Amino acid sequence: MAEHGSQAQANIGVVGLAVMGSNLARNLASREGNTVAVYNRSAERTNVLVSEHPEAGFISAASIQEFAQSLHKPRTAIIMVKAGQATDAVIDQLCDVFEAGDIIVDGGNALFTDTIRREKAVREKGLNFVGAGISGGEEGALNGPSIMPGGSAEAYETLGPILSSIAAVVDGDPCVTHIGTDGAGHFVKMIHNGIEYADMQLIAEAYDLLRTAAGMSPAEIADVFAEWNKGELESYLIEITAEVLRQVDAKTGKPFIDVVVDQAGSKGTGVWTVQTALDLGVPVSGIAEAVFARAVSSKPAQRAAASALPGPASEWSIDNLDTFVEDVRRALYASKIVAYSQGFDAIVAGAEQYGWDIKKGEVAKIWRGGCIIRAAFLNRITEAYAEDPSLVALITAPYFTEAVAGAQASWRRVVAESALAGIPAPGFASALAYYDSLRAERLPAALVQGQRDFFGAHTYKRVDAEGTFHTLWSGDRSEVEATDSH
Ligand code: NBP
């Protein structure tokens, strides 16, 4: 039975009892050894949760003071409130009632730079602050999410077993690991979401090609995705894509997909990933294309005006449907490898910039369950980093190199033919352009350097000599060794 109490009985508490917090609290309460204290700003939510779930044995708190008193030491509380100012408000309240050594966990979708700032401020008060990325939505929160905690190793000693008790489990391993200090957990969660954007966009492009170029029906395409889900593309996203495509609208009897407005929204984590990658100088073009594709879709006025723009004269002529479907599958797989490789590049760059020791193989491992990008494919990533922890780019690992080599003829056909037929496939095309850029012996960046030196004296390096140079473009065009002022 739920009870109000001032005794320190709970080993874990949850503040913020909207859908995510309630589900996480229920998940915690359902695991052996956990007694869960719950508190919400407005008492109504607390009362509803506690009365609807007597089996959970929640200790409900009517005030933040009561909440603190109900936790034994080190007090550990997970905040699940609206990310932003609400998080800061709750942290301030908890800091007032918690004591040195206690642990405040933010399980919301915080921007990692906010987490870095909060961790520092809370640490200066002698308390621990852990920003934990929690993936898997409502369902994951209730039944087992993938959890990406940052913060100190000391805090993880207490927190780790609690988080392990509620995380998704794959092959006996809970999908949680200490990612790194301060904002590392929220950083990796952000990249996860960015990869999710790319993965979804690529799947959507594959659907569009099968529909538009081959004229297949949504139900037929659902069968194709269900088949793909038995092979190397096996993943939650492919699985649910088949479900969505098979759905029939009860009102009209039409395929569900045809009654949905084709404008995709976003909550911002994809944008954060791209903005962060731009700052870090990491080309996450697959994620960026996915974010931009949603932005293009959400511009009805521009799309209406542009619908009169001329397209190609000819259509894609498909001789053999099976070959075409296999080409699209391979193009999807190769593009997906690029997107994940870029996502891990961003993790490497973030770790370097912020001083985090992030184990890439462990990250891939904890994404195998609970989260939206869960997939068999992640095992290959873990293996690649196990073989070579300092792998310079995931795509250069033998497994992925071979996979792309096997797919590339199909990939090139799909990108070329979709361009000729005027069917947009920005994710596929940009992934291929990235792949070709990366493997090119020489890039036209040399010309860009020449242009930069011409108009801005930005200098350049030579292939055959040390040093930095500038050509006197408006003078006699001789070359001088550049000084620091250039
Ligand atoms: P919401 O994001 O809708 O937030 C509602 C909660 O925040 C309520 O408990 C509300 O209290 C509390 N709150 C607000 Br708003 N302002 C507050 C303040 N100033 N002080 C104290 N409490 C305040 O809840 P949610 O949808 O359950 O999401 C919780 C977190 O989880 C968010 O950060 C969200 O981004 C994240 N999330 C993650 C996933 C995922 O897949 N990982 C999915 C969905 C959400 P009240 O009841 O008194 O108004």
GROMACS .gro file of C-alpha atoms and ligand atoms in nm, residues 16-21 40-42 45 80-83 86 89-90 93 107-109 134-137 189 267, ligand 1:
model
   76
   16GLY     CA    1   0.778   1.432  -1.229
   17LEU     CA    2   0.498   1.188  -1.282
   18ALA     CA    3   0.367   1.257  -1.631
   19VAL     CA    4   0.373   0.958  -1.865
   20MET     CA    5   0.751   0.901  -1.866
   21GLY     CA    6   0.802   0.948  -1.492
   40ASN     CA    7   0.506   1.561  -0.857
   41ARG     CA    8   0.459   1.939  -0.847
   42SER     CA    9   0.083   1.908  -0.868
   45ARG     CA   10  -0.068   1.326  -1.069
   80MET     CA   11   1.142   1.321  -1.528
   81VAL     CA   12   1.002   1.666  -1.598
   82LYS     CA   13   0.974   1.878  -1.909
   83ALA     CA   14   1.329   1.943  -2.029
   86ALA     CA   15   1.143   2.283  -1.521
   89ALA     CA   16   1.362   2.439  -1.098
   90VAL     CA   17   1.347   2.082  -0.969
   93GLN     CA   18   1.447   2.229  -0.501
  107GLY     CA   19   1.633   1.137  -1.705
  108GLY     CA   20   1.469   1.393  -1.934
  109ASN     CA   21   1.579   1.490  -2.283
  134ILE     CA   22   1.669   0.733  -2.149
  135SER     CA   23   1.556   0.594  -2.479
  136GLY     CA   24   1.252   0.391  -2.571
  137GLY     CA   25   0.962   0.626  -2.512
  189LYS     CA   26   2.148   0.997  -2.635
  267LYS     CA   27   1.111   1.760  -3.138
  487NBP     P1   28   0.647   1.634  -1.990
  487NBP     O1   29   0.766   1.666  -2.070
  487NBP     O2   30   0.513   1.655  -2.051
  487NBP     O3   31   0.653   1.717  -1.854
  487NBP     C1   32   0.549   1.713  -1.760
  487NBP     C2   33   0.604   1.700  -1.622
  487NBP     O4   34   0.692   1.811  -1.592
  487NBP     C3   35   0.494   1.702  -1.518
  487NBP     O5   36   0.529   1.614  -1.415
  487NBP     C4   37   0.498   1.847  -1.470
  487NBP     O6   38   0.445   1.868  -1.343
  487NBP     C5   39   0.646   1.870  -1.468
  487NBP     N1   40   0.683   2.011  -1.458
  487NBP     C6   41   0.673   2.111  -1.546
  487NBP    BR1   42   0.596   2.098  -1.711
  487NBP     N2   43   0.719   2.227  -1.501
  487NBP     C7   44   0.762   2.201  -1.377
  487NBP     C8   45   0.822   2.281  -1.277
  487NBP     N3   46   0.851   2.408  -1.298
  487NBP     N4   47   0.853   2.222  -1.161
  487NBP     C9   48   0.827   2.092  -1.139
  487NBP     N5   49   0.771   2.011  -1.231
  487NBP    C10   50   0.739   2.065  -1.349
  487NBP     O7   51   0.654   1.484  -1.934
  487NBP     P2   52   0.691   1.350  -2.012
  487NBP     O8   53   0.631   1.348  -2.146
  487NBP     O9   54   0.662   1.241  -1.916
  487NBP    O10   55   0.849   1.361  -2.032
  487NBP    C11   56   0.941   1.372  -1.922
  487NBP    C12   57   1.082   1.385  -1.977
  487NBP    O11   58   1.113   1.270  -2.053
  487NBP    C13   59   1.102   1.503  -2.070
  487NBP    O12   60   1.229   1.557  -2.052
  487NBP    C14   61   1.090   1.445  -2.207
  487NBP    O13   62   1.164   1.516  -2.305
  487NBP    C15   63   1.147   1.308  -2.185
  487NBP     N6   64   1.087   1.213  -2.278
  487NBP    C16   65   1.161   1.117  -2.326
  487NBP    C17   66   1.108   1.026  -2.412
  487NBP    C18   67   1.193   0.920  -2.460
  487NBP    O14   68   1.159   0.847  -2.551
  487NBP     N7   69   1.307   0.904  -2.401
  487NBP    C19   70   0.977   1.030  -2.454
  487NBP    C20   71   0.903   1.128  -2.405
  487NBP    C21   72   0.959   1.218  -2.315
  487NBP     P3   73   0.289   1.907  -1.327
  487NBP    O15   74   0.215   1.777  -1.333
  487NBP    O16   75   0.282   1.970  -1.195
  487NBP    O17   76   0.253   1.999  -1.440
   0.00000   0.00000   0.00000
